[in-house]
Short mmCIF file of C-alpha atoms and ligand atoms in Angstrom, two decimals:
data_model
loop_
_atom_site.label_atom_id
_atom_site.label_comp_id
_atom_site.label_asym_id
_atom_site.label_seq_id
_atom_site.Cartn_x
_atom_site.Cartn_y
_atom_site.Cartn_z
CA UNK A 85 -6.39 16.53 23.68
CA UNK A 86 -9.30 15.15 23.87
CA UNK A 87 -10.27 11.61 22.33
CA UNK A 88 -9.06 9.97 19.27
CA UNK A 89 -10.88 10.42 16.47
CA UNK A 90 -13.65 7.15 15.32
CA UNK A 91 -14.78 8.55 12.17
CA UNK A 92 -13.72 10.60 9.60
CA UNK A 93 -15.83 13.59 11.29
CA UNK A 94 -14.34 13.48 14.58
CA UNK A 95 -10.96 13.29 12.87
CA UNK A 96 -11.71 16.24 10.57
CA UNK A 97 -12.30 17.94 13.40
CA UNK A 98 -10.20 16.44 15.82
CA UNK A 99 -6.72 16.87 13.61
CA UNK A 100 -8.00 20.74 12.14
CA UNK A 101 -5.42 21.38 15.90
CA UNK A 102 -1.95 21.67 14.54
CA UNK A 103 -0.56 20.20 17.89
CA UNK A 104 -3.70 17.25 17.36
CA UNK A 105 -1.44 16.22 14.74
CA UNK A 106 1.34 17.04 16.10
CA UNK A 107 0.67 14.56 19.78
CA UNK A 108 -0.81 11.62 17.71
CA UNK A 109 2.64 11.62 15.03
CA UNK A 110 5.00 12.23 17.94
CA UNK A 111 3.28 9.18 20.76
CA UNK A 112 3.40 6.71 16.72
CA UNK A 113 7.06 8.21 16.21
CA UNK A 114 8.27 7.96 19.47
CA UNK A 115 6.11 6.03 21.97
CA UNK A 116 9.46 6.00 24.61
CA UNK A 117 9.63 9.44 24.32
CA UNK A 118 11.96 11.88 21.20
CA UNK A 119 15.04 11.64 20.88
CA UNK A 120 17.96 12.93 18.23
CA UNK A 121 17.47 10.75 15.24
CA UNK A 122 21.23 12.09 14.56
CA UNK A 123 22.76 11.01 17.86
CA UNK A 124 19.70 8.74 19.55
CA UNK A 125 20.12 11.66 22.66
CA UNK A 126 17.77 12.01 24.99
CA UNK A 127 18.72 15.65 25.33
CA UNK A 128 16.53 16.94 22.71
CA UNK A 129 14.41 20.81 23.38
CA UNK A 130 10.83 21.49 21.80
CA UNK A 131 10.83 24.74 19.63
CA UNK A 132 6.71 24.82 19.91
CA UNK A 133 6.43 28.09 17.61
CA UNK A 134 8.07 25.95 14.77
CA UNK A 135 7.48 22.64 16.01
CA UNK A 136 10.94 21.19 16.16
CA UNK A 137 12.94 19.38 18.22
CA UNK A 138 16.62 20.81 18.62
CA UNK A 139 19.37 18.14 19.94
CA UNK A 140 21.63 19.67 22.17
CA UNK A 141 24.75 18.05 21.59
CA UNK A 142 27.16 19.70 19.23
CA UNK A 143 26.38 17.75 15.38
CA UNK A 144 25.29 18.82 12.28
CA UNK A 145 21.67 18.54 11.58
CA UNK A 146 20.82 19.74 15.26
CA UNK A 147 16.32 20.28 14.44
CA UNK A 148 14.43 18.04 13.14
CA UNK A 149 10.74 17.75 12.35
CA UNK A 150 8.36 14.78 13.81
CA UNK A 151 8.10 13.43 9.85
CA UNK A 152 12.01 12.99 10.23
CA UNK A 153 12.80 8.88 9.34
CA UNK A 154 9.34 8.46 7.86
CA UNK A 155 7.20 8.49 4.60
CA UNK A 156 7.09 12.38 5.03
CA UNK A 157 10.24 13.23 5.24
CA UNK A 158 11.12 15.93 3.37
CA UNK A 159 7.49 17.52 2.45
CA UNK A 160 5.92 20.18 3.48
CA UNK A 161 2.53 19.54 3.50
CA UNK A 162 1.48 20.39 7.19
CA UNK A 163 0.25 16.87 9.29
CA UNK A 164 -3.30 17.87 9.22
CA UNK A 165 -3.97 17.43 5.10
CA UNK A 166 -1.29 13.90 5.97
CA UNK A 167 -3.05 12.23 8.03
CA UNK A 168 -6.97 13.02 6.32
CA UNK A 169 -5.37 11.87 3.41
CA UNK A 170 -4.36 8.66 5.28
CA UNK A 171 -7.47 8.57 7.36
CA UNK A 172 -9.51 8.14 3.83
CA UNK A 173 -7.10 5.93 1.95
CA UNK A 174 -6.67 3.01 4.92
CA UNK A 175 -10.96 3.79 4.82
CA UNK A 176 -12.05 4.24 1.69
CA UNK A 177 -13.11 0.70 0.74
CA UNK A 178 -12.25 1.64 -3.38
CA UNK A 179 -9.39 3.78 -3.08
CA UNK A 180 -9.42 7.17 -3.21
CA UNK A 181 -8.07 8.76 -6.42
CA UNK A 182 -5.32 12.10 -6.38
CA UNK A 183 -9.02 14.11 -7.79
CA UNK A 184 -10.46 13.82 -4.27
CA UNK A 185 -7.10 14.43 -2.40
CA UNK A 186 -6.75 17.78 -4.37
CA UNK A 187 -10.14 19.08 -3.60
CA UNK A 188 -10.31 17.33 -0.11
CA UNK A 189 -6.93 18.62 0.99
CA UNK A 190 -6.20 22.02 -1.44
CA UNK A 191 -3.21 20.53 -2.68
CA UNK A 192 -2.23 20.16 -6.71
CA UNK A 193 -3.19 16.86 -8.06
CA UNK A 194 0.36 16.03 -9.07
CA UNK A 195 0.89 17.15 -5.58
CA UNK A 196 -1.94 14.58 -4.55
CA UNK A 197 -0.90 11.81 -6.28
CA UNK A 198 3.22 12.10 -4.68
CA UNK A 199 1.01 11.65 -1.62
CA UNK A 200 -1.24 9.03 -2.47
CA UNK A 201 2.13 7.15 -2.91
CA UNK A 202 3.79 7.46 -0.39
CA UNK A 203 0.62 6.56 1.81
CA UNK A 204 0.35 3.58 -0.49
CA UNK A 205 4.26 2.82 0.48
CA UNK A 206 3.06 3.11 4.35
CA UNK A 207 1.08 0.50 3.55
CA UNK A 208 3.29 -1.88 2.21
CA UNK A 209 2.48 -5.56 4.05
CA UNK A 210 6.65 -6.06 6.02
CA UNK A 211 6.30 -9.55 5.26
CA UNK A 212 6.49 -11.87 8.11
CA UNK A 213 6.20 -15.73 8.37
CA UNK A 214 4.14 -17.33 5.29
CA UNK A 215 0.63 -18.71 4.82
CA UNK A 216 -0.77 -21.83 5.55
CA UNK A 217 -4.10 -24.19 5.94
CA UNK A 218 -6.08 -23.48 3.32
CA UNK A 219 -4.78 -21.46 0.65
CA UNK A 220 -5.40 -19.82 -2.80
CA UNK A 221 -3.75 -18.63 -5.12
CA UNK A 222 -4.83 -17.44 -8.83
CA UNK A 223 -3.49 -15.16 -11.41
CA UNK A 224 -5.53 -12.16 -12.91
CA UNK A 225 -4.42 -8.79 -15.38
CA UNK A 226 -4.70 -5.95 -14.53
CA UNK A 227 -4.74 -2.61 -16.82
CA UNK A 228 -5.56 -2.91 -20.96
CA UNK A 229 -5.96 1.14 -21.88
CA UNK A 230 -3.05 1.98 -22.95
CA UNK A 231 -4.51 2.47 -27.04
CA UNK A 232 -6.10 5.82 -25.12
CA UNK A 233 -2.94 6.71 -23.88
CA UNK A 234 -0.43 8.55 -25.17
CA UNK A 235 2.72 7.41 -26.68
CA UNK A 236 5.38 8.14 -24.12
CA UNK A 237 2.69 6.62 -22.14
CA UNK A 238 2.88 3.76 -23.89
CA UNK A 239 5.94 3.11 -24.72
CA UNK A 240 6.56 2.99 -20.61
CA UNK A 241 3.95 0.32 -20.17
CA UNK A 242 5.33 -3.25 -20.50
CA UNK A 243 3.72 -6.36 -22.11
CA UNK A 244 3.39 -9.55 -20.65
CA UNK A 245 2.62 -12.09 -22.18
CA UNK A 246 -1.32 -12.66 -22.47
CA UNK A 247 -3.13 -9.61 -22.59
CA UNK A 248 -1.11 -7.89 -24.06
CA UNK A 249 -1.62 -4.75 -23.20
CA UNK A 250 -2.32 -5.76 -19.76
CA UNK A 251 -0.14 -6.97 -16.93
CA UNK A 252 -0.66 -9.95 -14.95
CA UNK A 253 -0.91 -10.26 -11.14
CA UNK A 254 -0.79 -13.38 -9.51
CA UNK A 255 -2.40 -13.40 -6.06
CA UNK A 256 -2.48 -15.29 -2.71
CA UNK A 257 -4.42 -15.73 -0.05
CA UNK A 258 -4.41 -17.58 3.05
CA UNK A 259 -8.59 -18.47 3.76
CA UNK A 260 -10.03 -16.58 6.41
CA UNK A 261 -6.28 -14.48 6.99
CA UNK A 262 -4.20 -12.19 4.58
CA UNK A 263 -3.62 -11.93 0.67
CA UNK A 264 -0.65 -11.03 -1.36
CA UNK A 265 0.66 -9.89 -4.57
CA UNK A 266 2.79 -10.13 -6.90
CA UNK A 267 3.14 -7.63 -10.63
CA UNK A 268 4.89 -11.54 -12.71
CA UNK A 269 6.18 -11.07 -16.15
CA UNK A 270 3.58 -13.38 -17.15
CA UNK A 271 1.70 -16.44 -16.30
CA UNK A 272 4.70 -19.12 -17.08
CA UNK A 273 5.67 -21.38 -14.29
CA UNK A 274 8.44 -21.01 -12.90
CA UNK A 275 6.73 -16.70 -12.22
CA UNK A 276 3.59 -18.93 -10.73
CA UNK A 277 5.27 -21.37 -8.72
CA UNK A 278 8.48 -18.61 -7.37
CA UNK A 279 5.36 -16.84 -5.10
CA UNK A 280 3.99 -19.39 -4.80
CA UNK A 281 7.10 -21.28 -3.16
CA UNK A 282 7.79 -17.88 -1.81
CA UNK A 283 4.60 -17.01 0.52
CA UNK A 284 3.26 -20.64 1.39
CA UNK A 285 3.71 -23.13 3.80
CA UNK A 286 4.91 -26.12 2.37
CA UNK A 287 2.35 -28.80 3.65
CA UNK A 288 -0.42 -26.68 2.51
CA UNK A 289 -4.24 -27.39 1.08
CA UNK A 290 -3.34 -25.35 -2.04
CA UNK A 291 -6.58 -24.84 -4.48
CA UNK A 292 -5.83 -23.04 -7.49
CA UNK A 293 -7.78 -23.40 -11.27
CA UNK A 294 -6.79 -25.73 -14.42
CA UNK A 295 -3.54 -22.88 -15.35
CA UNK A 296 -0.68 -25.63 -16.68
CA UNK A 297 1.32 -23.43 -14.34
CA UNK A 298 0.25 -24.22 -11.40
CA UNK A 299 1.28 -27.83 -12.39
CA UNK A 300 4.08 -30.14 -9.56
CA UNK A 301 3.35 -27.98 -6.98
CA UNK A 302 1.40 -31.13 -5.44
CA UNK A 303 5.11 -32.77 -3.78
CA UNK A 304 5.04 -29.54 -1.33
CA UNK A 305 1.28 -28.54 -1.23
CA UNK A 306 -1.70 -30.67 -0.71
CA UNK A 307 -3.10 -29.03 -4.21
CA UNK A 308 -6.15 -28.97 -5.91
CA UNK A 309 -7.75 -27.98 -8.87
CA UNK A 310 -11.10 -26.60 -9.97
CA UNK A 311 -11.11 -25.96 -13.61
CA UNK A 312 -13.19 -23.06 -14.14
CA UNK A 313 -14.39 -24.54 -17.85
CA UNK A 314 -16.24 -27.78 -15.50
CA UNK A 315 -17.47 -25.60 -12.24
CA UNK A 316 -16.07 -22.95 -10.11
CA UNK A 317 -16.73 -24.80 -6.52
CA UNK A 318 -16.61 -28.45 -5.69
CA UNK A 319 -16.28 -28.06 -1.80
CA UNK A 320 -13.63 -26.60 -0.24
CA UNK A 321 -11.79 -26.70 -4.04
CA UNK A 322 -12.10 -23.43 -5.06
CA UNK A 323 -10.84 -19.82 -5.53
CA UNK A 324 -14.05 -17.17 -4.68
CA UNK A 325 -11.89 -15.76 -2.22
CA UNK A 326 -9.67 -13.83 -4.23
CA UNK A 327 -11.80 -13.73 -7.48
CA UNK A 328 -13.85 -11.76 -4.54
CA UNK A 329 -11.37 -10.14 -3.84
CA UNK A 330 -9.94 -9.34 -7.90
CA UNK A 331 -13.83 -7.89 -7.90
CA UNK A 332 -12.16 -5.45 -4.97
CA UNK A 333 -9.02 -4.44 -6.72
CA UNK A 334 -10.60 -3.70 -10.17
CA UNK A 335 -13.64 -1.59 -8.85
CA UNK A 336 -11.12 -0.02 -7.53
CA UNK A 337 -8.53 0.74 -9.96
CA UNK A 338 -11.01 1.16 -12.84
CA UNK A 339 -13.88 3.32 -10.75
CA UNK A 340 -11.94 5.50 -9.08
CA UNK A 341 -7.87 5.60 -10.84
CA UNK A 342 -9.33 5.13 -14.40
CA UNK A 343 -6.11 4.15 -15.56
CA UNK A 344 -3.19 2.66 -13.46
CA UNK A 345 0.58 1.86 -14.77
CA UNK A 346 2.13 -0.75 -14.99
CA UNK A 347 5.25 0.32 -13.47
CA UNK A 348 2.93 1.83 -9.90
CA UNK A 349 0.30 -1.09 -10.05
CA UNK A 350 1.46 -2.36 -7.36
CA UNK A 351 1.19 -0.21 -5.10
CA UNK A 352 -2.29 -0.04 -5.74
CA UNK A 353 -2.35 -3.95 -4.93
CA UNK A 354 -0.77 -2.87 -1.82
CA UNK A 355 -3.31 -0.34 -0.95
CA UNK A 356 -5.67 -2.60 -1.96
CA UNK A 357 -4.17 -6.24 0.31
CA UNK A 358 -4.42 -3.20 3.49
CA UNK A 359 -7.50 -2.50 3.21
CA UNK A 360 -8.08 -6.40 2.99
CA UNK A 361 -5.85 -7.67 5.36
CA UNK A 362 -7.31 -5.08 8.25
CA UNK A 363 -10.62 -5.67 7.00
CA UNK A 364 -11.74 -6.65 11.08
CA UNK A 365 -10.26 -3.88 12.11
CA UNK A 366 -11.87 0.12 12.59
CA UNK A 367 -12.08 2.07 10.80
CA UNK A 368 -9.26 4.33 13.59
CA UNK A 369 -7.44 0.87 14.47
CA UNK A 370 -7.16 1.14 10.01
CA UNK A 371 -5.53 4.92 10.38
CA UNK A 372 -3.20 3.39 13.37
CA UNK A 373 -1.74 0.99 11.41
CA UNK A 374 -1.35 3.20 8.23
CA UNK A 375 0.80 6.48 10.17
CA UNK A 376 2.36 3.07 12.07
CA UNK A 377 3.96 2.72 8.73
CA UNK A 378 5.67 5.25 8.06
CA UNK A 379 8.01 5.03 10.71
CA UNK A 380 10.98 4.15 8.93
CA UNK A 381 10.45 4.63 5.71
CA UNK A 382 11.67 6.31 2.90
CA UNK A 383 10.77 7.22 -0.37
CA UNK A 384 11.75 9.89 -3.19
CA UNK A 385 9.88 11.22 -5.48
CA UNK A 386 12.59 9.60 -8.00
CA UNK A 387 11.68 6.51 -6.91
CA UNK A 388 7.89 7.01 -7.20
CA UNK A 389 8.56 8.06 -10.37
CA UNK A 390 10.73 5.70 -11.53
CA UNK A 391 13.59 8.42 -13.02
CA UNK A 392 15.67 4.97 -11.10
CA UNK A 393 14.35 2.51 -12.37
CA UNK A 394 15.47 3.37 -15.93
CA UNK A 395 18.44 1.41 -15.53
ZN1 LIG B 478 21.54 14.57 18.47
#
């Protein structure tokens, strides 16, 4: 089996062996030994020729693969291509386009697009606890290339207040810690303050710009405002940590992805936030965290494309 890969080049070599791919995923999926996803039994038999397991108990769906119960479930794409895609998304600073994945892994662009969305789903943070200490909040607009889009696509775009064909996004970051992002309907008080209260512990130091929507948070937070019309930094009062995050995000979106529909924007935010929040980890650790993220999640094609959201 050899040692686990630490670089892209080692990953390519390592995951070209289907046994290494399977063993890597199995070790994460079933750290205490393979169990039947239907009945939980450990009485399972491995079928090497098919790389499947079969449960010895009497019930339907006796055979199962390592992809079951993960975002990869039902995917006909091999683990080798999945793992290489995860390696690249986890470790490419500005993200990877579906065209690059298509070329590098030998799948169609449409397949690569769907794979990327599933990987982003695996990267979505399961929020636990609130941000605290010194926290910055800021908003930005993403998008705005609707004029070049097909009419049908343009119809589906969200039109929030502020930038006409742009989508409003809020970012909240704990200095030295994690960032959290959300697509918001607008930059009004209720939309922004709801997110602040959801993600920031009361009593924290909170820094924002002079946008009126943040007025009224001083009762719960040590809220200090930097008026960007006057200065960008006043001692500890600034939102530079978020400014840096926004520039990373925008470089990825405009440079790598060209255009992102508002419905899918949260996934790109999740992807960029994941890399940011794991910025101190090694490539191998970020990859490992991504593979762990696939477990216990499902994402169907309908969910990705929003067909089930057409209410
Ligand atoms: Zn069973």
